CSV table of C-alpha atoms and ligand atoms in Angstrom, one decimal:
chain,number,residue,atom,x,y,z
A,29,MET,CA,0.0,0.0,0.0
A,30,LYS,CA,2.7,2.4,1.1
A,31,PRO,CA,5.1,1.9,-1.9
A,32,GLN,CA,2.2,1.9,-4.3
A,33,HIS,CA,1.1,5.3,-3.1
A,34,THR,CA,4.6,6.8,-3.4
A,35,GLY,CA,4.8,5.4,-6.9
A,36,VAL,CA,1.6,7.0,-7.9
A,37,CYS,CA,2.6,10.3,-6.3
A,38,LEU,CA,6.0,10.4,-8.1
A,39,ALA,CA,4.4,9.4,-11.4
A,40,LEU,CA,1.9,12.3,-11.0
A,41,SER,CA,4.5,14.9,-10.2
A,42,MET,CA,6.8,13.7,-13.0
A,43,SER,CA,4.1,13.7,-15.7
A,44,VAL,CA,1.9,16.6,-14.9
A,45,ILE,CA,2.5,19.8,-13.0
A,46,LEU,CA,-1.0,19.6,-11.6
A,47,GLY,CA,0.2,16.3,-10.0
A,48,LEU,CA,1.9,18.4,-7.4
A,49,ALA,CA,-1.4,19.6,-6.1
A,50,ALA,CA,-2.7,16.0,-6.0
A,51,CYS,CA,0.4,14.9,-4.2
A,52,SER,CA,0.3,17.6,-1.6
A,53,ASN,CA,-3.3,16.7,-0.8
A,54,GLU,CA,-3.1,12.9,-1.0
A,55,PRO,CA,-0.4,12.1,1.5
A,56,THR,CA,-2.3,13.9,4.3
A,57,GLN,CA,-5.3,11.6,4.0
A,58,PRO,CA,-3.5,8.3,4.5
A,59,ALA,CA,-1.3,9.9,7.1
A,60,ALA,CA,-4.4,11.0,9.0
A,61,SER,CA,-6.3,7.7,8.7
A,62,THR,CA,-3.2,5.6,9.6
A,63,ALA,CA,-1.9,8.0,12.2
A,64,SER,CA,-1.2,5.0,14.4
A,65,THR,CA,1.5,3.8,12.0
A,66,PRO,CA,4.5,6.1,12.3
A,67,ALA,CA,6.0,4.5,9.2
A,68,ALA,CA,3.2,5.7,7.0
A,69,THR,CA,3.7,9.3,8.2
A,70,GLU,CA,7.5,9.1,7.8
A,71,ALA,CA,7.1,7.7,4.3
A,72,SER,CA,5.0,10.6,3.2
A,73,THR,CA,7.2,13.3,4.6
A,74,PRO,CA,10.3,12.7,2.4
A,75,THR,CA,8.0,12.4,-0.6
A,76,HIS,CA,6.6,15.7,0.3
A,77,ALA,CA,10.0,17.3,0.7
A,78,ALA,CA,11.2,15.9,-2.6
A,79,SER,CA,8.3,17.5,-4.4
A,80,HIS,CA,9.0,21.0,-3.0
A,81,PRO,CA,12.2,21.7,-4.9
A,82,VAL,CA,10.3,20.6,-8.1
A,83,ALA,CA,7.6,23.2,-7.1
A,84,ALA,CA,10.0,25.9,-8.2
A,85,SER,CA,9.0,24.9,-11.7
A,86,SER,CA,5.4,25.8,-10.8
A,87,THR,CA,6.1,29.3,-12.1
A,88,VAL,CA,5.7,27.6,-15.4
A,89,ALA,CA,2.2,26.5,-14.4
A,90,GLU,CA,1.3,30.1,-13.4
A,91,ALA,CA,2.0,31.2,-17.0
A,92,SER,CA,-0.3,28.5,-18.2
A,93,VAL,CA,-3.8,29.9,-17.7
A,94,PRO,CA,-5.7,26.7,-18.8
A,95,THR,CA,-4.1,24.9,-15.8
A,96,ALA,CA,-5.6,27.4,-13.4
A,97,THR,CA,-9.0,27.1,-15.0
A,98,THR,CA,-8.8,23.3,-14.7
A,99,SER,CA,-8.2,23.5,-11.0
A,100,ASP,CA,-11.1,25.9,-10.6
A,101,ALA,CA,-13.4,23.4,-12.3
A,102,GLY,CA,-12.8,21.1,-9.3
A,103,ASP,CA,-15.1,23.3,-7.2
A,104,CYS,CA,-17.8,23.6,-10.0
A,105,GLN,CA,-19.1,20.1,-9.5
A,106,PHE,CA,-20.7,17.9,-6.8
A,107,ASP,CA,-20.8,14.1,-6.5
A,108,LEU,CA,-24.3,13.3,-5.5
A,109,GLU,CA,-25.0,9.8,-4.3
A,110,GLY,CA,-28.3,7.9,-4.1
A,111,ASN,CA,-28.5,4.6,-2.2
A,112,ASP,CA,-30.8,1.6,-1.6
A,113,ALA,CA,-32.3,3.4,1.5
A,114,MET,CA,-33.9,6.0,-0.8
A,115,THR,CA,-31.8,8.9,0.2
A,116,PHE,CA,-29.3,11.3,-1.3
A,117,ASN,CA,-26.1,12.1,0.5
A,118,THR,CA,-27.0,15.8,0.9
A,119,LYS,CA,-30.0,18.0,1.3
A,120,THR,CA,-28.2,21.1,-0.1
A,121,ILE,CA,-25.9,21.5,-3.0
A,122,THR,CA,-23.9,24.8,-2.9
A,123,VAL,CA,-22.8,26.2,-6.2
A,124,PRO,CA,-20.0,28.8,-6.1
A,125,ALA,CA,-21.3,32.0,-7.8
A,126,SER,CA,-17.9,32.2,-9.6
A,127,CYS,CA,-18.7,29.0,-11.6
A,128,ALA,CA,-20.2,29.6,-15.1
A,129,GLN,CA,-21.3,26.0,-15.3
A,130,PHE,CA,-21.8,23.5,-12.5
A,131,THR,CA,-21.8,19.7,-12.9
A,132,ILE,CA,-23.7,17.2,-10.7
A,133,LYS,CA,-22.6,13.7,-11.0
A,134,LEU,CA,-25.2,11.3,-9.7
A,135,SER,CA,-24.0,7.8,-8.6
A,136,HIS,CA,-26.4,5.1,-7.5
A,137,VAL,CA,-24.2,3.5,-4.8
A,138,GLY,CA,-26.8,0.8,-4.0
A,139,LYS,CA,-27.3,-2.6,-5.6
A,140,MET,CA,-31.0,-2.6,-6.3
A,141,PRO,CA,-32.3,-2.6,-9.9
A,142,LYS,CA,-33.7,0.5,-11.5
A,143,ALA,CA,-37.2,-0.8,-11.6
A,144,ALA,CA,-37.3,-1.2,-7.8
A,145,MET,CA,-35.0,1.6,-6.5
A,146,GLY,CA,-34.4,3.9,-9.5
A,147,HIS,CA,-32.7,7.2,-9.0
A,148,ASN,CA,-32.4,10.2,-11.2
A,149,VAL,CA,-31.7,13.9,-10.4
A,150,VAL,CA,-34.0,16.4,-12.0
A,151,VAL,CA,-33.3,20.2,-11.5
A,152,THR,CA,-36.1,22.7,-11.8
A,153,ALA,CA,-37.1,26.0,-10.3
A,154,SER,CA,-38.4,25.2,-6.8
A,155,SER,CA,-41.8,26.8,-7.7
A,156,ASP,CA,-42.3,24.2,-10.5
A,157,VAL,CA,-41.0,21.1,-8.7
A,158,ASN,CA,-44.4,19.6,-7.6
A,159,LYS,CA,-45.8,20.0,-11.2
A,160,VAL,CA,-42.7,18.5,-12.7
A,161,ILE,CA,-42.9,15.5,-10.3
A,162,ALA,CA,-46.7,15.0,-11.0
A,163,ASP,CA,-46.2,15.1,-14.8
A,164,GLY,CA,-43.2,12.8,-14.5
A,165,LEU,CA,-45.3,10.2,-12.7
A,166,LYS,CA,-47.8,10.4,-15.5
A,167,ALA,CA,-45.0,10.0,-18.1
A,168,GLY,CA,-44.1,6.8,-16.4
A,169,ALA,CA,-41.1,4.5,-16.6
A,170,ALA,CA,-40.8,4.7,-20.3
A,171,GLN,CA,-39.8,8.4,-19.9
A,172,ASP,CA,-37.7,7.8,-16.8
A,173,TYR,CA,-40.5,9.6,-14.9
A,174,VAL,CA,-39.8,13.0,-16.6
A,175,LYS,CA,-42.4,14.5,-19.0
A,176,SER,CA,-40.9,14.5,-22.5
A,177,GLY,CA,-39.8,18.0,-23.5
A,178,ASP,CA,-40.7,19.5,-20.1
A,179,GLU,CA,-39.4,23.1,-20.4
A,180,ARG,CA,-39.5,23.5,-16.6
A,181,VAL,CA,-36.7,21.0,-16.3
A,182,LEU,CA,-33.3,22.7,-16.4
A,183,ALA,CA,-31.5,19.3,-16.6
A,184,LYS,CA,-32.0,15.7,-15.8
A,185,THR,CA,-29.9,12.5,-15.6
A,186,LYS,CA,-31.0,9.1,-16.8
A,187,LEU,CA,-32.8,6.9,-14.3
A,188,LEU,CA,-30.2,4.8,-12.7
A,189,GLY,CA,-30.0,1.4,-11.1
A,190,GLY,CA,-27.4,0.2,-8.5
A,191,GLY,CA,-23.8,0.8,-9.6
A,192,GLU,CA,-24.7,3.2,-12.4
A,193,SER,CA,-23.9,6.9,-12.7
A,194,ASP,CA,-24.7,9.9,-15.0
A,195,SER,CA,-23.8,13.6,-15.0
A,196,ILE,CA,-25.6,16.8,-15.8
A,197,THR,CA,-24.1,20.3,-16.3
A,198,LEU,CA,-26.1,23.4,-15.3
A,199,ASP,CA,-25.8,26.9,-16.5
A,200,VAL,CA,-25.2,28.8,-13.3
A,201,SER,CA,-26.8,32.1,-14.6
A,202,LYS,CA,-30.1,30.2,-14.7
A,203,LEU,CA,-29.6,28.9,-11.2
A,204,LYS,CA,-29.1,32.5,-10.0
A,205,ALA,CA,-32.4,33.6,-11.6
A,206,ALA,CA,-34.6,31.7,-9.1
A,207,PRO,CA,-34.3,29.2,-6.3
A,208,HIS,CA,-33.8,25.7,-7.7
A,209,THR,CA,-34.5,22.2,-6.4
A,210,PHE,CA,-33.0,18.9,-7.2
A,211,VAL,CA,-35.2,15.8,-6.9
A,212,CYS,CA,-35.5,12.1,-7.8
A,213,THR,CA,-38.8,11.7,-9.7
A,214,PHE,CA,-39.0,7.9,-9.3
A,215,PRO,CA,-42.4,7.1,-7.7
A,216,GLY,CA,-42.4,7.6,-4.0
A,217,HIS,CA,-38.9,9.1,-3.9
A,218,SER,CA,-39.6,12.8,-4.3
A,219,GLY,CA,-40.2,13.3,-0.6
A,220,PRO,CA,-37.0,12.1,0.9
A,221,MET,CA,-34.9,12.5,-2.2
A,222,ARG,CA,-35.1,16.3,-2.6
A,223,GLY,CA,-32.9,19.2,-1.8
A,224,ASN,CA,-32.1,22.8,-2.5
A,225,ILE,CA,-29.5,24.2,-4.8
A,226,GLU,CA,-28.0,27.4,-3.5
A,227,VAL,CA,-25.6,29.8,-5.3
A,228,LYS,CA,-23.2,31.5,-3.0
B,131,CO,CO1,-34.8,7.6,-6.4
């Protein structure tokens, strides 16, 4: 485990300058979780130190604007999870106002099939959410419980079964225009599987 991690870290810092950011973050996690093993902490420290002299070359990265944009994109997304207990892993998704677009990746982390425990994420103005849900139920399974061509729907994922995932990307200017809600429109899920999207 330990040598593997060091290998990955070195490979990252050798290949991509961005790798430095990944390396400076990653060792702190194993070190914290395996704090009882001094060896793990010691192992990560030299790796860290070794990466710092290389960081002098990060002035190159500063000149490269696309690199900075890529790291910003890390904050313009959220990993939403739905499970077999009919819940999402959050009730609120916070979108940084500085993002032009925001991606929600929905993962069904359960094992149940789509027909029994289907999850999607549908984003709509909060004032429209109940109508969107009602029309989605009428549309039925064939439409993934979203009315075809529903203009009130800002974005929707596919309906997922256990182990599947899908992403949507939202225009943040539209999210700013009105309060928005994310919801699973599978029958019976829209009560517990619902939350607010707030732009801050
Ligand atoms: Co659901």
